[in-house]
Coordinates of C-alpha atoms and ligand atoms in Angstrom, one line a residue:
M25 CA -15.0 29.3 24.3
T26 CA -13.4 27.1 26.9
R27 CA -10.1 25.9 25.6
R28 CA -10.0 22.3 24.4
A29 CA -7.5 19.5 24.4
A30 CA -7.7 15.9 23.4
V31 CA -6.1 12.7 24.8
I32 CA -6.1 9.9 22.2
L33 CA -5.6 6.4 23.6
A34 CA -3.5 4.1 21.5
A35 CA -1.4 2.1 23.9
G36 CA -3.4 -1.2 23.5
Q37 CA -1.6 -4.1 21.9
G38 CA -4.0 -4.7 19.1
T39 CA -3.1 -8.3 19.1
R40 CA -6.4 -9.4 17.5
M41 CA -5.4 -7.8 14.2
K42 CA -2.7 -10.5 14.0
S43 CA -0.6 -8.2 11.9
P44 CA 3.0 -6.8 12.2
L45 CA 1.4 -3.4 11.4
P46 CA 0.2 -1.8 14.6
K47 CA -3.6 -1.7 14.7
V48 CA -4.0 2.1 14.6
L49 CA -1.8 2.4 11.5
H50 CA -4.3 0.3 9.5
A51 CA -6.2 2.6 7.1
V52 CA -9.9 3.3 6.6
G53 CA -10.7 5.4 3.5
G54 CA -7.0 5.5 2.7
R55 CA -6.0 7.2 6.0
T56 CA -4.7 5.5 9.2
M57 CA -7.1 5.2 12.1
L58 CA -4.6 7.2 14.2
D59 CA -4.8 10.1 11.7
H60 CA -8.6 9.9 11.7
A61 CA -8.5 10.3 15.5
I62 CA -6.1 13.2 15.2
D63 CA -8.3 14.8 12.5
L64 CA -11.3 14.5 14.8
A65 CA -9.4 16.2 17.7
E66 CA -8.4 19.0 15.3
N67 CA -12.0 19.3 14.0
L68 CA -13.2 19.7 17.6
G69 CA -10.9 22.7 17.9
C70 CA -8.4 21.0 20.3
E71 CA -5.4 23.2 20.7
K72 CA -3.3 20.5 22.3
I73 CA -3.5 16.8 21.3
V74 CA -1.7 14.1 23.2
V75 CA -1.4 10.6 21.8
V76 CA -0.9 7.9 24.4
A77 CA 1.2 5.1 22.9
G78 CA 2.8 1.9 24.1
P79 CA 6.6 1.2 24.0
H80 CA 5.7 -1.9 21.9
S81 CA 4.7 0.2 18.9
P82 CA 7.6 2.4 17.8
A83 CA 5.9 3.0 14.5
V84 CA 2.9 4.6 16.3
I85 CA 5.2 6.8 18.4
E86 CA 7.0 7.8 15.2
H87 CA 3.8 8.5 13.3
A88 CA 2.3 10.6 16.0
T89 CA 5.6 12.5 16.6
Q90 CA 5.8 13.2 12.9
R91 CA 2.4 14.7 12.8
L92 CA 2.1 16.4 16.2
G93 CA 5.6 16.8 17.6
E94 CA 7.4 15.1 20.4
T95 CA 5.6 16.9 23.2
S96 CA 2.3 15.5 22.0
V97 CA 3.2 11.9 22.5
A98 CA 3.0 10.2 25.9
I99 CA 4.1 6.7 26.7
Q100 CA 2.1 4.3 28.9
D101 CA 4.2 1.4 30.1
P102 CA 2.8 -1.0 31.1
P103 CA -0.8 -0.6 30.0
L104 CA -2.9 -0.9 33.2
G105 CA -6.2 0.3 31.8
T106 CA -7.9 3.3 30.2
G107 CA -7.7 5.5 33.3
H108 CA -4.0 4.7 33.7
A109 CA -3.5 5.6 30.0
V110 CA -5.1 9.0 30.4
R111 CA -2.9 9.7 33.4
A112 CA 0.2 9.1 31.2
A113 CA -0.9 12.3 29.3
E114 CA -0.9 14.4 32.4
P115 CA 2.6 15.8 32.1
A116 CA 2.0 16.8 28.5
L117 CA -1.0 18.8 29.6
A118 CA 0.6 20.4 32.6
G119 CA -0.8 23.9 33.2
F120 CA -3.7 23.3 30.8
D121 CA -6.9 24.3 32.6
G122 CA -9.4 23.9 29.7
D123 CA -11.6 20.9 28.8
V124 CA -10.1 17.5 27.8
V125 CA -11.8 15.0 25.6
V126 CA -10.6 11.4 25.7
T127 CA -11.0 9.4 22.5
Y128 CA -9.5 6.2 21.1
A129 CA -7.3 5.8 18.1
D130 CA -9.1 2.6 17.0
T131 CA -12.5 4.3 16.4
P132 CA -12.1 5.8 12.9
L133 CA -15.7 6.8 12.3
F134 CA -16.3 9.4 14.9
T135 CA -17.3 12.8 13.6
A136 CA -16.9 16.2 15.2
E137 CA -20.7 16.5 14.9
A138 CA -21.2 13.4 17.2
V139 CA -18.7 14.6 19.8
L140 CA -19.5 18.3 20.0
P141 CA -22.5 17.8 22.3
L142 CA -20.1 16.8 25.1
F143 CA -18.7 20.3 25.1
E144 CA -22.2 21.6 25.1
L145 CA -23.0 19.5 28.2
R146 CA -19.8 20.9 29.8
G147 CA -20.9 24.5 28.9
A148 CA -24.3 23.7 30.4
G149 CA -22.8 22.8 33.7
A150 CA -22.1 19.1 33.7
E151 CA -18.7 18.5 35.2
V152 CA -18.3 15.2 33.3
A153 CA -19.8 14.5 29.9
V154 CA -19.9 11.0 28.4
L155 CA -20.8 10.0 24.9
G156 CA -23.2 7.0 24.9
F157 CA -25.0 5.0 22.2
E158 CA -27.7 2.4 22.0
A159 CA -26.0 -0.9 21.4
A160 CA -27.8 -3.5 19.3
D161 CA -25.6 -6.0 21.2
P162 CA -24.2 -4.5 24.3
A163 CA -21.8 -7.4 24.8
A164 CA -18.5 -6.2 26.3
Y165 CA -19.3 -2.4 26.4
G166 CA -19.5 -0.5 29.6
R167 CA -23.1 0.2 30.7
L168 CA -24.3 3.8 31.4
I169 CA -26.4 3.8 34.6
L170 CA -28.7 6.8 34.7
G171 CA -30.6 8.3 37.7
G172 CA -34.2 9.2 37.6
D173 CA -33.4 12.8 36.6
G174 CA -31.4 11.5 33.5
A175 CA -28.1 12.3 35.1
L176 CA -25.3 9.7 34.8
L177 CA -24.7 7.9 38.1
R178 CA -21.8 5.6 37.1
I179 CA -20.5 3.4 34.3
V180 CA -20.3 -0.3 34.9
E181 CA -17.9 -2.4 32.8
A182 CA -19.5 -5.5 31.4
K183 CA -17.3 -7.8 33.5
D184 CA -18.3 -6.1 36.7
A185 CA -22.0 -5.7 35.9
N186 CA -24.7 -7.6 37.7
E187 CA -27.5 -9.3 35.8
I188 CA -29.8 -6.3 35.8
E189 CA -27.1 -3.9 34.7
R190 CA -26.2 -6.2 31.9
T191 CA -29.6 -5.8 30.4
V192 CA -28.9 -2.1 29.8
H193 CA -28.3 -1.3 26.1
H194 CA -27.3 2.3 26.8
C195 CA -23.5 2.0 26.5
N196 CA -20.3 3.9 26.8
S197 CA -18.7 4.9 23.5
G198 CA -15.4 5.6 25.4
V199 CA -15.4 9.3 24.6
I200 CA -15.5 11.4 27.8
A201 CA -15.0 15.1 28.4
A202 CA -14.2 17.0 31.6
S203 CA -12.0 19.9 32.7
A204 CA -8.4 18.9 32.7
P205 CA -7.6 19.6 36.4
L206 CA -10.7 17.8 37.6
L207 CA -10.2 14.8 35.3
F208 CA -6.6 14.3 36.6
E209 CA -7.7 14.8 40.2
L210 CA -10.4 12.2 39.8
L211 CA -8.1 9.8 38.0
A212 CA -5.6 9.9 40.9
E213 CA -8.4 8.4 43.0
V214 CA -9.2 5.6 40.7
R215 CA -8.4 2.1 42.0
N216 CA -8.1 -1.2 40.2
N217 CA -10.2 -3.4 42.5
N218 CA -12.4 -4.7 39.7
A219 CA -12.9 -7.7 37.5
K220 CA -10.1 -6.8 35.1
G221 CA -7.7 -5.5 37.7
E222 CA -7.4 -2.3 35.6
Y223 CA -7.6 1.4 36.3
Y224 CA -10.8 2.3 34.6
L225 CA -11.3 5.8 33.1
T226 CA -15.0 5.2 33.5
D227 CA -14.7 5.3 37.3
V228 CA -14.3 9.1 37.2
V229 CA -18.1 9.3 36.8
A230 CA -18.9 7.7 40.2
L231 CA -16.0 9.6 41.8
A232 CA -17.4 12.9 40.4
R233 CA -20.9 12.0 41.8
A234 CA -19.4 11.3 45.2
R235 CA -18.1 14.9 45.2
G236 CA -21.6 16.2 44.4
L237 CA -20.7 16.9 40.8
T238 CA -22.9 16.2 37.8
A239 CA -22.2 13.8 35.0
R240 CA -24.4 13.8 31.8
T241 CA -24.5 11.9 28.6
A242 CA -25.1 12.7 25.0
S243 CA -25.9 10.1 22.4
A244 CA -24.3 9.1 19.1
P245 CA -25.4 6.6 16.4
E246 CA -23.8 3.2 16.9
S247 CA -22.4 3.3 13.4
V248 CA -20.2 6.2 14.4
V249 CA -18.8 4.8 17.6
M250 CA -17.6 1.4 16.3
G251 CA -14.1 0.3 17.3
V252 CA -11.8 -1.9 15.3
N253 CA -10.2 -4.9 17.0
S254 CA -9.8 -7.4 14.1
Q255 CA -9.4 -7.5 10.4
A256 CA -13.1 -8.4 10.1
E257 CA -14.0 -5.2 12.1
L258 CA -11.7 -3.2 9.9
V259 CA -13.7 -4.4 6.9
V260 CA -17.0 -3.3 8.6
A261 CA -15.5 0.1 9.4
E262 CA -14.4 0.5 5.8
R263 CA -17.9 -0.4 4.6
L264 CA -19.6 2.1 6.9
F265 CA -17.1 4.7 5.9
Q266 CA -17.7 4.1 2.2
E267 CA -21.5 4.1 2.7
V268 CA -21.3 7.6 4.3
R269 CA -19.0 8.9 1.5
R270 CA -21.3 7.5 -1.2
S271 CA -24.4 9.1 0.2
R272 CA -22.5 12.4 0.7
A273 CA -21.4 12.4 -2.9
L274 CA -24.9 11.7 -4.1
E275 CA -26.2 14.5 -2.0
A276 CA -23.6 16.8 -3.5
G277 CA -24.9 16.0 -7.0
V278 CA -22.4 13.4 -8.1
H279 CA -24.0 11.0 -10.6
M280 CA -23.2 7.3 -10.0
V281 CA -25.2 4.4 -11.5
A282 CA -23.6 1.9 -9.1
P283 CA -22.3 3.8 -6.1
E284 CA -21.8 0.6 -4.2
T285 CA -18.9 -0.2 -6.5
V286 CA -17.2 3.2 -6.2
F287 CA -14.5 3.6 -3.5
F288 CA -13.6 6.9 -1.9
A289 CA -10.7 8.1 0.2
H290 CA -11.1 10.4 3.2
D291 CA -10.3 13.5 1.2
T292 CA -11.9 12.7 -2.2
E293 CA -13.4 15.9 -3.6
L294 CA -16.0 15.5 -6.3
A295 CA -18.0 18.5 -7.5
G296 CA -21.7 18.3 -8.2
G297 CA -22.3 17.2 -11.8
V298 CA -19.4 14.9 -11.9
S299 CA -20.3 11.5 -13.3
V300 CA -18.6 8.3 -12.0
E301 CA -19.2 5.0 -13.7
P302 CA -19.0 1.7 -11.9
H303 CA -15.9 0.2 -10.3
V304 CA -13.9 3.3 -9.8
V305 CA -11.3 3.6 -7.0
F306 CA -10.3 7.0 -5.6
G307 CA -7.1 6.9 -3.6
P308 CA -6.0 9.8 -1.5
R309 CA -5.8 13.4 -2.8
V310 CA -8.2 13.4 -5.8
R311 CA -10.2 16.4 -6.9
V312 CA -12.6 16.2 -9.8
E313 CA -14.3 19.3 -11.1
A314 CA -17.9 19.7 -12.3
G315 CA -18.9 18.1 -15.6
A316 CA -16.0 15.7 -15.7
T317 CA -16.6 12.0 -16.2
I318 CA -14.7 9.1 -14.6
R319 CA -15.4 6.1 -16.6
A320 CA -15.5 2.5 -15.4
F321 CA -12.6 0.6 -13.8
S322 CA -10.4 3.7 -13.4
H323 CA -8.0 4.1 -10.5
L324 CA -7.1 7.7 -9.4
E325 CA -4.7 8.9 -6.7
G326 CA -3.2 12.4 -6.1
A327 CA -4.8 13.7 -9.3
V328 CA -6.9 16.7 -10.5
V329 CA -9.5 16.2 -13.2
R330 CA -10.8 19.5 -14.6
S331 CA -14.2 20.3 -15.9
G332 CA -15.5 18.4 -18.9
A333 CA -12.5 16.0 -18.9
V334 CA -13.2 12.3 -19.6
V335 CA -11.0 9.7 -17.8
G336 CA -11.2 6.0 -18.6
P337 CA -12.5 3.4 -18.9
Y338 CA -9.5 1.6 -17.4
A339 CA -7.4 4.7 -16.8
R340 CA -4.8 5.1 -14.1
L341 CA -4.0 8.5 -12.7
R342 CA -1.1 8.7 -10.3
P343 CA 0.1 11.5 -8.1
G344 CA 0.7 14.7 -10.0
A345 CA -1.7 13.9 -12.9
D346 CA -3.5 17.1 -13.8
I347 CA -6.1 16.5 -16.6
G348 CA -7.1 19.8 -18.2
E349 CA -10.5 21.0 -19.1
A350 CA -12.2 18.7 -21.7
A351 CA -9.0 16.6 -22.0
H352 CA -9.4 12.9 -22.6
V353 CA -7.4 10.1 -21.0
G354 CA -8.6 6.7 -22.4
N355 CA -8.2 3.0 -21.7
F356 CA -5.0 1.6 -20.4
V357 CA -3.4 5.0 -20.1
E358 CA -1.2 5.7 -17.1
V359 CA -0.5 9.3 -16.2
K360 CA 2.0 10.3 -13.4
N361 CA 3.2 13.8 -12.6
V362 CA 2.0 15.1 -16.0
S363 CA -0.4 17.9 -16.8
L364 CA -2.6 17.7 -19.9
G365 CA -3.7 21.0 -21.3
Q366 CA -7.2 21.9 -22.4
G367 CA -8.6 19.4 -24.9
A368 CA -5.5 17.3 -25.0
K369 CA -6.0 13.6 -25.8
A370 CA -4.2 10.4 -24.8
N371 CA -6.9 7.9 -25.7
H372 CA -5.3 4.5 -25.8
L373 CA -2.5 2.5 -24.2
A374 CA 0.1 5.0 -23.1
Y375 CA 2.5 5.9 -20.3
L376 CA 2.9 9.6 -19.6
G377 CA 5.3 10.2 -16.8
D378 CA 6.9 13.5 -15.6
G379 CA 6.2 16.3 -18.0
E380 CA 3.5 18.3 -19.7
V381 CA 1.2 18.0 -22.7
G382 CA 0.0 21.3 -24.2
P383 CA -3.5 22.2 -25.1
R384 CA -5.1 20.2 -27.9
A385 CA -2.0 18.0 -28.3
N386 CA -2.7 14.4 -29.4
I387 CA -0.9 11.5 -27.9
G388 CA -1.2 8.4 -30.1
A389 CA -1.8 4.8 -29.0
G390 CA 1.2 3.1 -27.4
V391 CA 3.2 6.2 -26.7
I392 CA 5.7 6.0 -23.9
F393 CA 7.4 8.9 -22.1
C394 CA 10.7 7.2 -21.2
N395 CA 11.2 9.3 -18.1
Y396 CA 13.7 7.1 -16.1
D397 CA 17.3 6.4 -16.9
G398 CA 17.7 4.0 -14.0
V399 CA 19.0 6.8 -11.8
F400 CA 17.3 10.1 -12.6
K401 CA 13.8 11.0 -13.8
H402 CA 13.5 13.4 -16.7
R403 CA 10.8 15.6 -18.2
T404 CA 9.0 15.3 -21.5
V405 CA 7.3 18.4 -22.9
V406 CA 4.8 18.1 -25.7
G407 CA 3.8 21.5 -27.1
E408 CA 0.3 22.9 -27.9
G409 CA -1.4 21.1 -30.8
A410 CA 1.5 18.7 -31.3
F411 CA 0.7 15.2 -32.7
V412 CA 2.7 12.3 -31.3
G413 CA 2.3 9.3 -33.6
S414 CA 1.3 5.9 -32.4
D415 CA 4.0 3.8 -30.7
C416 CA 6.5 6.6 -30.3
A417 CA 9.0 6.4 -27.4
L418 CA 9.9 9.9 -26.3
V419 CA 13.2 9.6 -24.5
A420 CA 13.4 12.3 -21.8
P421 CA 14.5 15.0 -21.4
V422 CA 13.0 15.9 -24.7
T423 CA 10.6 18.6 -26.1
I424 CA 8.2 18.2 -29.0
G425 CA 7.5 21.7 -30.2
A426 CA 4.1 23.2 -30.7
G427 CA 2.3 21.9 -33.7
A428 CA 5.1 19.4 -34.5
M429 CA 4.5 15.7 -35.5
T430 CA 6.4 12.6 -34.8
G431 CA 6.1 9.6 -37.2
S432 CA 4.6 6.5 -35.8
G433 CA 7.0 4.1 -34.2
S434 CA 9.8 6.7 -33.8
V435 CA 12.2 6.7 -30.9
I436 CA 12.6 10.5 -30.3
T437 CA 15.8 11.4 -28.5
R438 CA 16.3 15.0 -29.6
D439 CA 14.1 18.0 -29.3
V440 CA 11.7 18.5 -32.3
P441 CA 11.2 22.2 -33.4
P442 CA 7.7 23.6 -33.6
D443 CA 5.7 22.5 -36.7
A444 CA 8.4 20.1 -37.8
L445 CA 8.0 16.3 -38.5
A446 CA 10.4 14.0 -36.7
L447 CA 10.8 10.6 -38.1
E448 CA 13.1 7.9 -36.8
R449 CA 12.6 4.7 -38.8
S450 CA 14.6 2.4 -41.0
P451 CA 13.5 2.6 -44.7
Q452 CA 10.8 0.2 -45.8
V453 CA 11.5 -2.4 -48.5
E454 CA 9.0 -4.4 -50.5
K455 CA 9.8 -7.7 -52.2
P456 CA 7.1 -8.5 -54.8
G457 CA 5.8 -12.1 -54.6
W458 CA 8.0 -13.0 -51.6
A459 CA 5.2 -14.0 -49.3
A460 CA 3.4 -16.2 -51.7
A461 CA 6.7 -18.0 -52.6
F462 CA 7.6 -18.5 -49.0
R463 CA 4.2 -20.0 -48.3
H464 CA 4.5 -22.3 -51.3
R465 CA 7.9 -23.6 -50.2
K466 CA 6.8 -24.2 -46.5
R467 CA 3.7 -26.1 -47.5
A468 CA 5.7 -28.3 -49.8
E469 CA 8.2 -29.0 -47.0
K470 CA 5.3 -30.0 -44.7
A471 CA 3.7 -32.3 -47.3
A472 CA 7.1 -34.1 -47.7
R473 CA 7.3 -35.1 -44.0
Ligands
LIG17 C1 -13.7 0.7 27.0 C2 -14.5 1.3 28.1 C3 -16.0 0.8 28.0 C4 -16.5 1.2 26.6 C5 -15.6 0.7 25.5 C6 -16.0 1.3 24.2 C7 -13.1 1.5 30.1 C8 -12.7 0.9 31.4 N1 -14.0 0.8 29.4 O1 -13.7 -0.7 27.2 O2 -16.8 1.4 29.0 O3 -17.8 0.7 26.4 O4 -14.2 1.1 25.7 O5 -15.3 0.7 23.2 O6 -12.7 2.6 29.7 N2 -5.9 1.6 26.1 C9 -4.7 2.1 26.4 N3 -4.1 1.7 27.5 C10 -4.7 0.8 28.3 C11 -5.9 0.2 28.0 C12 -6.5 0.6 26.8 O7 -4.2 2.9 25.7 O8 -4.0 0.4 29.3 C13 -6.6 2.0 24.8 C14 -6.8 0.9 23.8 O9 -5.7 1.0 22.9 C15 -8.1 1.3 23.1 C16 -8.9 2.1 24.2 O10 -7.9 2.4 25.2 O11 -7.8 2.3 22.1 C17 -9.9 1.2 24.8 O12 -9.4 0.1 25.4 P1 -10.1 -1.3 25.5 O13 -9.2 -2.2 26.2 O14 -10.5 -1.7 24.1 O15 -11.4 -0.9 26.4 P2 -12.7 -1.8 26.5 O16 -12.4 -2.8 27.5 O17 -13.2 -2.1 25.2
LIG18 CA1 -12.4 -2.0 22.9

């Protein structure tokens, strides 16, 4: 296989987002658009990935450097067009003689499946391969002008197009592949004598033709090529992303009565046979095993739910929650960095943070793992089959031994041995007739006013 590299363009200003957060760091499916673009390049088998960023976005430079390393970030300053942007990546690709694919960092829905045909075209002898799509409304997109033999003659930007060219609906997605040495050679010839006064990447097509080389197009669905320029378009991208994930989950055998109310992250893993009730939100890094049920209005993030477990309604699983086989986490229970053993239960109103709950242990309503002393976090361990009474505060670090019980309302500050009962409560007193006498007195006072 010809070696592959990617150049991801991210030097645009993104001003239409009207946000202090750089455009490409906005998330779709819980992952930044920049990361989606890098994922795509990785999925395409690119061994070298160069992100072209602008000096106006230090956060983008930082993000790309963190993920790919310093040698994978190129700076374009000032931005003089897409062709100029790709040239900024040339030093980072010095000596690379494989294929380069150019993509954008603000098109989060591209799939490897949609882009791979470009490499096939390259393999079949086309020197330049362009990914096109049929635009419902071609508006500002570049138009793909094909010859009689179906080969691509040139790409005309909307602003430079004549009336006839503007009627073409076959448009440029922006994704282009060519061999690296040829691409940079052609880019060196690109001039900016056009409507925008920019160096257009798209001009490499006509320049290749002029050398007697061949350019060809592949086609992608419009839903996959969409770019994000505004908050409203971000919403559309998110909606399209969610639609894809919902159908994928249904195809994989996930049962959902109202999939349109269930929200997925880019990496949500639901096994076939999982049941998801309405209004569930999956944040990043969630895995749910077969036969588990996520009940309505639950929010999960960084969690594993094992087979046969039931979570919710109204449960919150935070990073590090590991809900064991057939365990139950009920309404208004928050679990963070705690594993629940097989068949363990925390059915109502509890906070379980930092620790572990053994198999078949029962956590009563209102139990709190007091994990934080204001400086450090501490662990709470509840042994197998232990019974933690309602409204207990377990002040960590603390261990409740296997089979032990804690009396309702206790504040547990010391370890409880296995099979013991721990009780921390002031003695109860009863005053016979006191309530009736009190009522009698108060009513008399009220009548006297
Ligand atoms: C570009 C294409 C057009 C295509 C459309 C698809 C060109 C000349 N035109 O047009 O044919 O239909 O995309 O969406 O290529 N960028 C830089 N530096 C620059 C300019 C742009 O990094 O100097 C980046 C932007 O951040 C963006 C991408 O390149 O991610 C596309 O730039 P944009 O200005 O949106 O191109 P369009 O005019 O939409
Ligand atoms: Ca654009």
